[in-house]
Amino acid sequence: MLARDDEEHSVPSELHATFREIADAFAVGDYCLRDHAIRCVCEVSPSTANAIAESVSAYGDRLAPLHRSTWGYAVYRWMGDYWQMLVDLTTEGEEVSDLTLHAKLHDTEPPTLEIESVHVA
């Protein structure tokens, strides 16, 4: 499904729903994903969730559900033992913001997604 080379690739449509669910949870402030368990997505640690909340607050605009135009910018790259995923988030004021969700998709069975951060890219 995903390439294992040194190139950047568009995030495949099979993963869009997962990232939409993450963005929906973040839009209502559930940065730990405690109230929004998502299949194959690890719960976010409190320290990472706090850092995400601080990044969003510093950005100055509230998160919103992902706009379809974000998929024109979302990319992944093979890093040797996982895929690095970068997805630009949507805010109330921007269909595609400068806030980027950084996540690792681990090459396990089933694959698991670990959210690393959200910050301005």
mmCIF file of C-alpha atoms in Angstrom:
data_model
loop_
_atom_site.group_PDB
_atom_site.id
_atom_site.type_symbol
_atom_site.label_atom_id
_atom_site.label_comp_id
_atom_site.label_asym_id
_atom_site.label_seq_id
_atom_site.Cartn_x
_atom_site.Cartn_y
_atom_site.Cartn_z
ATOM 1 C CA MET A 1 0.000 0.000 0.000
ATOM 2 C CA LEU A 2 2.703 2.526 0.978
ATOM 3 C CA ALA A 3 5.992 3.105 -0.831
ATOM 4 C CA ARG A 4 9.299 2.288 0.842
ATOM 5 C CA ASP A 5 11.629 4.659 -0.978
ATOM 6 C CA ASP A 6 13.263 8.052 -0.442
ATOM 7 C CA GLU A 7 10.481 10.057 -2.108
ATOM 8 C CA GLU A 8 7.559 12.004 -0.637
ATOM 9 C CA HIS A 9 4.157 10.625 -1.589
ATOM 10 C CA SER A 10 0.575 11.780 -1.126
ATOM 11 C CA VAL A 11 -1.190 10.231 1.850
ATOM 12 C CA PRO A 12 -3.366 7.488 0.337
ATOM 13 C CA SER A 13 -7.129 7.807 0.464
ATOM 14 C CA GLU A 14 -7.332 4.664 2.645
ATOM 15 C CA LEU A 15 -5.874 6.718 5.514
ATOM 16 C CA HIS A 16 -8.002 9.847 5.060
ATOM 17 C CA ALA A 17 -10.805 8.655 7.351
ATOM 18 C CA THR A 18 -8.354 7.976 10.181
ATOM 19 C CA PHE A 19 -6.872 11.453 9.932
ATOM 20 C CA ARG A 20 -10.372 12.980 9.717
ATOM 21 C CA GLU A 21 -11.271 11.217 12.978
ATOM 22 C CA ILE A 22 -8.104 12.533 14.641
ATOM 23 C CA ALA A 23 -8.812 16.083 13.447
ATOM 24 C CA ASP A 24 -12.426 15.824 14.650
ATOM 25 C CA ALA A 25 -11.225 14.780 18.122
ATOM 26 C CA PHE A 26 -8.636 17.565 18.217
ATOM 27 C CA ALA A 27 -11.260 20.110 17.100
ATOM 28 C CA VAL A 28 -13.224 19.412 20.299
ATOM 29 C CA GLY A 29 -10.096 19.484 22.471
ATOM 30 C CA ASP A 30 -9.566 15.728 22.914
ATOM 31 C CA TYR A 31 -5.829 15.771 22.232
ATOM 32 C CA CYS A 32 -5.249 12.501 24.156
ATOM 33 C CA LEU A 33 -7.949 10.702 22.123
ATOM 34 C CA ARG A 34 -9.423 9.398 25.373
ATOM 35 C CA ASP A 35 -13.011 10.070 24.325
ATOM 36 C CA HIS A 36 -12.415 9.310 20.654
ATOM 37 C CA ALA A 37 -10.720 5.927 20.406
ATOM 38 C CA ILE A 38 -9.672 5.385 16.816
ATOM 39 C CA ARG A 39 -8.831 1.965 15.444
ATOM 40 C CA CYS A 40 -5.055 1.440 15.090
ATOM 41 C CA VAL A 41 -4.233 4.886 16.572
ATOM 42 C CA CYS A 42 -2.288 4.994 19.834
ATOM 43 C CA GLU A 43 -3.617 7.075 22.705
ATOM 44 C CA VAL A 44 -1.649 10.316 22.906
ATOM 45 C CA SER A 45 0.478 10.818 26.016
ATOM 46 C CA PRO A 46 -0.498 13.697 28.315
ATOM 47 C CA SER A 47 2.784 15.514 27.622
ATOM 48 C CA THR A 48 2.299 15.282 23.853
ATOM 49 C CA ALA A 49 -1.350 16.309 24.211
ATOM 50 C CA ASN A 50 -0.316 19.356 26.259
ATOM 51 C CA ALA A 51 2.264 20.333 23.633
ATOM 52 C CA ILE A 52 -0.387 20.004 20.905
ATOM 53 C CA ALA A 53 -2.823 22.147 22.905
ATOM 54 C CA GLU A 54 -0.126 24.796 23.379
ATOM 55 C CA SER A 55 0.717 24.826 19.653
ATOM 56 C CA VAL A 56 -2.931 25.201 18.701
ATOM 57 C CA SER A 57 -3.454 27.951 21.279
ATOM 58 C CA ALA A 58 -0.347 29.827 20.121
ATOM 59 C CA TYR A 59 -1.541 29.603 16.521
ATOM 60 C CA GLY A 60 -4.566 31.644 17.521
ATOM 61 C CA ASP A 61 -7.309 29.902 15.538
ATOM 62 C CA ARG A 62 -9.554 27.016 16.551
ATOM 63 C CA LEU A 63 -9.188 23.665 14.835
ATOM 64 C CA ALA A 64 -12.030 22.459 12.616
ATOM 65 C CA PRO A 65 -12.822 19.221 10.770
ATOM 66 C CA LEU A 66 -10.423 18.570 7.903
ATOM 67 C CA HIS A 67 -11.321 20.259 4.643
ATOM 68 C CA ARG A 68 -10.990 18.112 1.515
ATOM 69 C CA SER A 69 -8.292 20.434 0.135
ATOM 70 C CA THR A 70 -5.866 19.288 2.840
ATOM 71 C CA TRP A 71 -5.248 16.098 0.840
ATOM 72 C CA GLY A 72 -3.475 18.108 -1.833
ATOM 73 C CA TYR A 73 -0.748 18.811 0.734
ATOM 74 C CA ALA A 74 -0.685 15.719 2.990
ATOM 75 C CA VAL A 75 2.441 13.617 2.437
ATOM 76 C CA TYR A 76 4.311 10.633 3.782
ATOM 77 C CA ARG A 77 7.822 9.269 3.501
ATOM 78 C CA TRP A 78 9.449 5.954 4.456
ATOM 79 C CA MET A 79 11.943 6.444 7.296
ATOM 80 C CA GLY A 80 13.476 2.977 7.459
ATOM 81 C CA ASP A 81 11.139 1.314 9.942
ATOM 82 C CA TYR A 82 8.058 3.574 9.852
ATOM 83 C CA TRP A 83 6.328 6.057 7.560
ATOM 84 C CA GLN A 84 6.404 9.727 8.591
ATOM 85 C CA MET A 85 2.996 11.317 7.943
ATOM 86 C CA LEU A 86 2.449 15.086 7.645
ATOM 87 C CA VAL A 87 -1.119 16.367 7.432
ATOM 88 C CA ASP A 88 -1.955 20.082 7.405
ATOM 89 C CA LEU A 89 -4.900 20.754 9.688
ATOM 90 C CA THR A 90 -7.950 22.892 9.014
ATOM 91 C CA THR A 91 -8.884 25.797 11.277
ATOM 92 C CA GLU A 92 -12.041 27.857 11.476
ATOM 93 C CA GLY A 93 -10.310 30.501 9.371
ATOM 94 C CA GLU A 94 -8.240 28.397 6.971
ATOM 95 C CA GLU A 95 -9.116 25.353 4.861
ATOM 96 C CA VAL A 96 -5.421 24.354 4.967
ATOM 97 C CA SER A 97 -3.508 25.937 7.832
ATOM 98 C CA ASP A 98 0.193 26.057 8.669
ATOM 99 C CA LEU A 99 -0.478 23.750 11.639
ATOM 100 C CA THR A 100 0.758 20.304 10.660
ATOM 101 C CA LEU A 101 0.011 16.993 12.347
ATOM 102 C CA HIS A 102 3.158 14.843 12.516
ATOM 103 C CA ALA A 103 2.606 11.119 12.989
ATOM 104 C CA LYS A 104 4.449 7.834 12.589
ATOM 105 C CA LEU A 105 2.742 4.918 10.913
ATOM 106 C CA HIS A 106 4.499 1.861 12.295
ATOM 107 C CA ASP A 107 5.107 -1.128 10.051
ATOM 108 C CA THR A 108 3.353 -3.611 12.320
ATOM 109 C CA GLU A 109 0.404 -5.947 11.923
ATOM 110 C CA PRO A 110 -1.963 -4.242 12.082
ATOM 111 C CA PRO A 111 -0.223 -0.939 11.304
ATOM 112 C CA THR A 112 -0.407 1.530 14.203
ATOM 113 C CA LEU A 113 -0.369 5.298 14.021
ATOM 114 C CA GLU A 114 1.498 7.257 16.703
ATOM 115 C CA ILE A 115 0.833 10.997 16.898
ATOM 116 C CA GLU A 116 4.044 12.877 17.576
ATOM 117 C CA SER A 117 3.102 16.553 17.449
ATOM 118 C CA VAL A 118 1.174 19.402 15.921
ATOM 119 C CA HIS A 119 3.155 22.503 15.114
ATOM 120 C CA VAL A 120 3.668 25.151 12.477
ATOM 121 C CA ALA A 121 5.589 23.613 9.612
#
